[in-house]
Coordinates of C-alpha atoms and ligand atoms in Angstrom, one line a residue:
M1 CA 133.6 100.4 131.9
G2 CA 133.0 98.3 135.0
R3 CA 130.0 96.7 136.5
I4 CA 126.5 98.0 136.1
T5 CA 125.3 99.6 139.4
R6 CA 122.2 101.7 138.5
I7 CA 119.8 102.1 135.6
E8 CA 117.4 105.0 135.3
L9 CA 114.4 104.6 133.0
Y10 CA 112.4 107.6 131.6
R11 CA 109.1 107.3 129.8
A12 CA 109.0 110.0 127.1
P13 CA 105.9 110.8 125.1
M14 CA 106.9 113.3 122.4
P15 CA 104.4 115.2 120.2
M16 CA 105.0 115.1 116.4
K17 CA 105.1 118.2 114.3
V18 CA 102.3 116.6 112.2
P19 CA 100.7 113.2 112.6
F20 CA 102.7 110.6 110.6
K21 CA 100.7 108.0 108.7
V22 CA 102.0 104.8 107.1
A23 CA 100.1 101.8 105.8
I24 CA 100.1 100.0 109.2
G25 CA 99.5 102.8 111.6
T26 CA 99.6 106.5 112.5
T27 CA 101.9 108.2 115.0
T28 CA 100.6 111.4 116.7
I29 CA 102.6 111.1 119.9
S30 CA 106.0 109.4 119.5
Q31 CA 106.9 107.2 122.5
S32 CA 110.5 106.7 123.6
L33 CA 112.1 105.1 126.5
F34 CA 115.3 106.9 127.5
V35 CA 117.8 105.0 129.8
R36 CA 120.9 106.0 131.7
V37 CA 123.1 103.1 132.7
H38 CA 125.7 103.7 135.5
S39 CA 128.8 101.6 136.1
D40 CA 131.0 101.4 139.2
D41 CA 133.8 103.4 137.5
G42 CA 131.6 106.5 137.3
I43 CA 130.6 106.1 133.6
V44 CA 127.0 106.9 132.6
G45 CA 125.8 105.6 129.2
V46 CA 122.7 107.0 127.5
G47 CA 120.3 105.0 125.4
E48 CA 116.9 105.3 123.7
G49 CA 114.3 103.0 122.2
N50 CA 111.4 104.4 120.2
I51 CA 108.3 102.3 120.3
F52 CA 106.3 101.7 117.1
T53 CA 103.7 99.0 118.0
P54 CA 102.7 97.9 114.5
V55 CA 106.3 96.9 113.7
T56 CA 107.6 95.3 117.0
G57 CA 104.4 94.6 118.9
E58 CA 105.7 96.4 121.9
T59 CA 103.5 99.1 123.4
P60 CA 104.6 102.1 125.6
D61 CA 102.8 100.3 128.6
S62 CA 104.4 96.9 127.8
V63 CA 107.9 98.5 127.6
W64 CA 107.4 100.4 130.8
A65 CA 106.2 97.3 132.6
A66 CA 109.0 95.1 131.3
A67 CA 111.9 97.6 131.6
P68 CA 112.5 97.4 135.4
G69 CA 112.8 93.7 135.5
L70 CA 115.3 93.6 132.6
A71 CA 117.3 96.4 134.1
Q72 CA 117.4 94.5 137.4
A73 CA 118.8 91.5 135.6
L74 CA 121.7 93.5 134.3
L75 CA 122.8 94.9 137.7
G76 CA 126.2 93.7 138.7
S77 CA 127.2 92.4 135.3
E78 CA 130.1 93.6 133.2
A79 CA 129.0 96.6 131.2
H80 CA 131.8 96.3 128.6
D81 CA 130.7 92.7 127.6
I82 CA 128.1 94.0 125.3
A83 CA 127.8 90.7 123.3
G84 CA 127.2 89.0 126.6
R85 CA 124.6 91.5 127.7
A86 CA 122.9 91.4 124.3
Q87 CA 122.7 87.6 124.6
Q88 CA 121.4 87.8 128.2
M89 CA 118.7 90.3 127.3
L90 CA 117.7 88.2 124.2
K91 CA 117.2 85.2 126.3
L92 CA 115.1 87.1 128.9
L93 CA 112.9 89.1 126.5
P94 CA 113.2 87.7 123.0
N95 CA 110.4 89.8 121.6
N96 CA 111.2 93.2 123.2
T97 CA 113.6 94.4 120.6
T98 CA 113.0 98.1 121.3
L99 CA 113.5 97.8 125.0
R100 CA 116.7 95.7 124.6
S101 CA 118.0 98.2 122.0
A102 CA 117.6 101.2 124.5
L103 CA 119.7 99.4 127.1
E104 CA 122.3 98.1 124.6
I105 CA 122.8 101.5 123.0
A106 CA 123.6 102.9 126.5
L107 CA 126.3 100.2 127.0
W108 CA 127.9 101.3 123.7
D109 CA 127.8 104.9 124.7
G110 CA 129.3 104.0 128.1
L111 CA 132.1 101.9 126.5
G112 CA 133.0 104.7 124.1
K113 CA 133.2 107.2 127.1
A114 CA 135.3 104.7 129.1
G115 CA 137.7 104.3 126.1
G116 CA 137.7 107.9 125.0
L117 CA 136.5 107.0 121.5
P118 CA 133.5 108.2 119.5
L119 CA 131.2 105.2 118.7
F120 CA 132.1 105.1 115.0
A121 CA 135.8 104.7 116.0
L122 CA 134.9 102.1 118.7
L123 CA 133.2 100.1 116.0
G124 CA 136.4 100.3 113.9
G125 CA 135.1 102.7 111.3
R126 CA 135.8 106.2 110.0
R127 CA 133.9 109.4 110.3
R128 CA 131.9 110.2 107.1
A129 CA 128.6 111.8 106.3
I130 CA 125.6 109.7 105.5
V131 CA 122.8 111.3 103.5
T132 CA 119.3 110.8 105.0
D133 CA 116.1 111.1 103.1
N134 CA 113.0 112.8 104.7
T135 CA 109.7 111.0 104.5
V136 CA 106.3 112.0 103.2
G137 CA 103.6 110.1 105.2
I138 CA 100.3 108.9 103.6
D139 CA 97.9 111.7 102.8
T140 CA 96.0 113.1 99.8
P141 CA 98.2 113.3 96.6
E142 CA 98.0 117.1 96.8
M143 CA 99.2 117.3 100.4
M144 CA 101.9 114.7 99.8
A145 CA 103.2 116.7 96.8
E146 CA 103.3 119.9 98.9
R147 CA 105.3 118.1 101.7
A148 CA 107.7 116.6 99.1
A149 CA 108.3 120.1 97.6
G150 CA 108.8 121.4 101.1
F151 CA 111.6 118.8 101.8
K152 CA 113.2 119.6 98.4
A153 CA 113.1 123.3 99.3
R154 CA 114.8 122.6 102.6
G155 CA 117.7 121.0 100.7
F156 CA 117.0 117.2 101.1
R157 CA 118.5 115.3 98.2
V158 CA 116.2 112.2 98.4
I159 CA 112.6 111.8 99.5
K160 CA 110.9 108.6 100.8
V161 CA 107.2 108.3 100.0
K162 CA 104.8 106.2 102.0
L163 CA 102.3 104.2 100.0
G164 CA 100.5 100.9 100.5
T165 CA 96.8 101.7 100.2
D166 CA 94.7 101.2 97.0
L167 CA 96.8 101.2 93.8
A168 CA 94.9 104.0 92.0
T169 CA 95.4 106.4 94.8
D170 CA 99.0 105.3 95.4
L171 CA 99.8 106.0 91.7
A172 CA 98.0 109.4 91.9
R173 CA 100.3 110.2 94.9
M174 CA 103.4 109.3 92.9
R175 CA 102.2 111.3 89.9
A176 CA 101.6 114.4 92.0
I177 CA 104.9 114.1 93.9
R178 CA 107.0 113.5 90.7
A179 CA 105.4 116.6 89.2
A180 CA 106.2 118.6 92.3
V181 CA 109.8 117.6 92.6
G182 CA 110.7 117.3 88.9
A183 CA 112.2 114.6 86.8
G184 CA 115.4 113.1 88.1
F185 CA 114.9 113.9 91.8
P186 CA 115.6 110.8 93.8
L187 CA 112.5 109.2 95.3
R188 CA 112.1 105.9 97.2
I189 CA 108.9 104.2 98.1
D190 CA 107.8 102.3 101.2
A191 CA 104.6 100.3 101.1
N192 CA 104.9 99.0 104.7
Q193 CA 103.3 95.6 103.9
G194 CA 100.2 97.4 102.6
W195 CA 99.8 95.5 99.3
S196 CA 98.6 92.0 98.5
R197 CA 100.9 90.0 96.2
T198 CA 98.5 90.7 93.3
V199 CA 98.4 94.5 94.0
A200 CA 102.2 94.6 94.6
R201 CA 102.8 92.9 91.2
A202 CA 100.6 95.5 89.5
A203 CA 102.3 98.3 91.5
L204 CA 105.8 97.2 90.6
A205 CA 104.8 97.0 86.9
A206 CA 103.3 100.6 87.0
L207 CA 105.8 102.4 89.2
P208 CA 108.8 102.5 86.9
Q209 CA 107.3 105.5 85.1
F210 CA 108.0 107.5 88.3
A211 CA 111.6 106.1 88.5
P212 CA 111.8 105.3 92.2
E213 CA 115.2 104.0 93.3
L214 CA 113.7 101.2 95.4
V215 CA 110.5 99.9 96.9
E216 CA 110.5 98.8 100.6
Q217 CA 108.4 96.0 102.0
P218 CA 105.7 95.7 99.3
V219 CA 104.0 92.7 101.0
V220 CA 103.3 91.4 104.5
K221 CA 106.4 90.6 106.4
W222 CA 106.0 86.8 106.6
D223 CA 105.6 86.4 102.9
V224 CA 109.3 85.9 102.0
E225 CA 108.4 83.7 99.1
G226 CA 106.1 86.4 97.7
L227 CA 108.9 89.0 98.1
A228 CA 111.2 86.8 96.2
E229 CA 108.6 86.2 93.4
L230 CA 108.0 90.0 93.2
R231 CA 111.7 90.7 93.0
R232 CA 112.2 88.3 90.1
G233 CA 109.6 90.2 88.1
S234 CA 110.5 93.8 89.2
A235 CA 112.6 96.4 87.4
I236 CA 112.8 98.3 90.7
P237 CA 115.1 97.0 93.5
I238 CA 113.3 95.6 96.5
M239 CA 114.2 96.4 100.1
A240 CA 113.2 94.2 103.1
D241 CA 112.2 96.1 106.2
E242 CA 109.5 94.5 108.5
A243 CA 110.6 91.1 107.2
L244 CA 114.1 91.7 108.7
F245 CA 114.5 92.0 112.4
D246 CA 117.7 89.9 113.1
S247 CA 120.5 87.9 111.5
H248 CA 118.3 84.8 111.2
D249 CA 115.8 86.8 109.0
A250 CA 118.7 88.1 107.0
L251 CA 119.9 84.6 106.2
R252 CA 116.4 83.5 105.3
L253 CA 116.0 86.5 102.9
V254 CA 119.4 85.8 101.3
A255 CA 118.6 82.1 100.8
A256 CA 115.3 83.0 99.2
G257 CA 116.8 85.7 97.0
A258 CA 114.0 87.9 98.3
C259 CA 115.6 91.3 98.3
D260 CA 118.2 93.6 96.9
Y261 CA 118.6 95.7 100.0
F262 CA 118.2 95.4 103.8
N263 CA 116.7 98.1 106.0
I264 CA 118.4 97.7 109.5
K265 CA 116.7 99.4 112.4
L266 CA 118.1 99.2 115.9
A267 CA 114.7 99.0 117.5
K268 CA 114.0 95.9 115.4
A269 CA 117.4 94.3 115.8
G270 CA 117.6 94.8 119.6
G271 CA 120.7 97.0 119.3
I272 CA 124.0 97.5 117.5
H273 CA 125.4 94.0 118.2
M274 CA 122.7 92.4 116.1
A275 CA 122.7 95.2 113.5
L276 CA 126.4 94.5 112.9
G277 CA 125.5 90.9 112.3
I278 CA 122.8 91.7 109.8
N279 CA 125.1 94.1 107.9
A280 CA 127.8 91.5 107.8
I281 CA 125.4 89.0 106.2
G282 CA 124.3 91.7 103.7
E283 CA 127.9 92.5 102.9
A284 CA 128.8 88.9 102.3
A285 CA 125.7 88.5 100.1
G286 CA 126.2 91.6 98.0
I287 CA 123.2 93.3 99.7
A288 CA 123.8 97.0 100.6
C289 CA 122.0 98.3 103.7
M290 CA 119.9 101.2 104.8
V291 CA 119.8 102.2 108.4
G292 CA 116.3 103.4 109.3
C293 CA 114.5 104.6 112.4
M294 CA 111.1 104.8 114.0
T295 CA 110.2 108.3 115.1
D296 CA 113.3 108.4 117.4
A297 CA 114.7 111.4 119.2
G298 CA 118.4 112.2 118.9
V299 CA 119.9 109.5 121.1
A300 CA 118.8 106.5 118.9
I301 CA 119.3 108.6 115.7
A302 CA 122.9 109.3 116.9
A303 CA 123.5 105.6 117.4
A304 CA 122.3 104.8 113.9
V305 CA 124.5 107.6 112.4
H306 CA 127.6 106.3 114.2
L307 CA 126.8 102.7 112.9
A308 CA 126.3 103.9 109.4
S309 CA 129.4 106.0 109.4
A310 CA 131.4 102.9 110.6
R311 CA 130.2 100.5 107.9
E312 CA 130.7 101.2 104.2
N313 CA 128.1 98.6 103.3
I314 CA 125.4 100.9 104.8
V315 CA 124.8 103.2 101.9
F316 CA 121.2 104.5 102.6
A317 CA 119.9 106.4 105.6
D318 CA 116.3 107.0 106.6
L319 CA 117.0 108.9 109.8
D320 CA 114.4 111.6 109.8
G321 CA 112.7 110.7 113.1
A322 CA 114.1 113.6 115.2
D323 CA 113.2 116.0 112.5
M324 CA 109.6 115.0 112.8
L325 CA 109.3 115.7 116.5
A326 CA 107.9 118.9 118.0
V327 CA 110.4 118.6 120.9
D328 CA 114.2 118.4 120.9
P329 CA 115.4 117.0 124.2
V330 CA 118.8 115.8 122.9
A331 CA 121.9 117.8 122.1
G332 CA 124.9 116.5 120.1
G333 CA 125.4 113.0 118.8
F334 CA 125.3 114.1 115.2
A335 CA 125.4 117.3 113.1
Y336 CA 123.3 118.1 110.1
G337 CA 125.3 119.1 107.0
A338 CA 124.0 120.4 103.7
G339 CA 121.4 118.4 101.8
G340 CA 120.4 115.9 104.5
E341 CA 124.0 115.0 105.5
L342 CA 124.4 113.5 109.0
W343 CA 127.9 113.6 110.6
P344 CA 128.5 111.6 113.7
A345 CA 129.9 113.5 116.7
E346 CA 133.5 113.2 117.6
A347 CA 133.0 113.3 121.4
P348 CA 133.4 109.9 123.2
G349 CA 130.5 107.4 122.9
L350 CA 127.5 108.8 121.1
G351 CA 128.4 112.3 122.1
V352 CA 124.8 113.1 123.2
E353 CA 123.5 115.1 126.1
L354 CA 120.0 114.5 127.3
D355 CA 118.4 117.7 128.6
A356 CA 118.3 117.4 132.4
G357 CA 115.2 119.7 132.8
Y358 CA 113.4 117.6 130.2
L359 CA 114.2 114.3 132.0
A360 CA 113.1 115.8 135.3
G361 CA 109.6 116.3 133.9
L362 CA 109.2 112.6 132.8
E363 CA 107.8 109.6 134.6
T364 CA 110.9 107.9 136.0
R365 CA 112.0 104.5 137.5
V366 CA 115.4 103.8 139.1
V367 CA 116.7 100.3 139.5
E368 CA 119.8 99.9 141.7
Ligands
MG1 MG1 110.1 100.8 106.0

């Protein structure tokens, strides 16, 4: 892959099948930035960043305002030097992880195409299936139980449950869901920072009766000490999500003994380069990883599937974003197998195709 000559930016509001509520916000229209990065050897790499403001602080407007300048800065630089481009973008826009991720994913796609390798192979990994959960957003216990039963009926082997409101209602939700899916069916919980330390302590004491396999981010993201204290007293493994954006966070969490698992998301990490660094720290520390998503369409999901396939230390997947959308503008990248299996594509790069007719209907900026 040669030098970057042209970058196309597409603003993509995508309706959800149903509004998705978590402790820190509700998504009714999912907002992605799609990018196409051209290089002077005729390669075009495709990327996506899905914007969830309560986690990264970026908004659709802020991403749309910042994207042309960042794209401009990349023009003329070597597209294959992804570590260099990631560092360059980090220096220019340190807090715009989703925007940086969209552009960085496109460089990996382009490099795979240039080398004739699917991304999982380019990353030095093998092709394997990773099993994704599907997620039940916050609602009444009855509605959540119905959705959980629906996912089980569709063949999903594990369900993630969003909690993080008042404890009595959260426990009622778990009781209804456990009754609906039956004993032994794998459930995982995500409180999305919704509990105080005191409530989290009570929750972690009460939740073992529902046998969840893990609890994600019980307390506010900056409370690493609280996470460590909760973990010491918990029979349920703890996963860090919002507390973990980059490798520096990963080191801090390891040093504090704050979690059993990492949840890596490309939109938090700013792309695959940083995600690999987080996973390497996790691997060295005996911390297995999940790869998660926002409400991404298929480009960013494909990138996450390739990453997970290529790294054995990534053992969990929460890659249900594209399944939550009412539109499907992306073909390829990954294939669904039985029971929530996701298989990375074998075509070069991500192996995705963005629907040209769909892109033509979007607000567009071209930087060249
Ligand atoms: Mg989470």
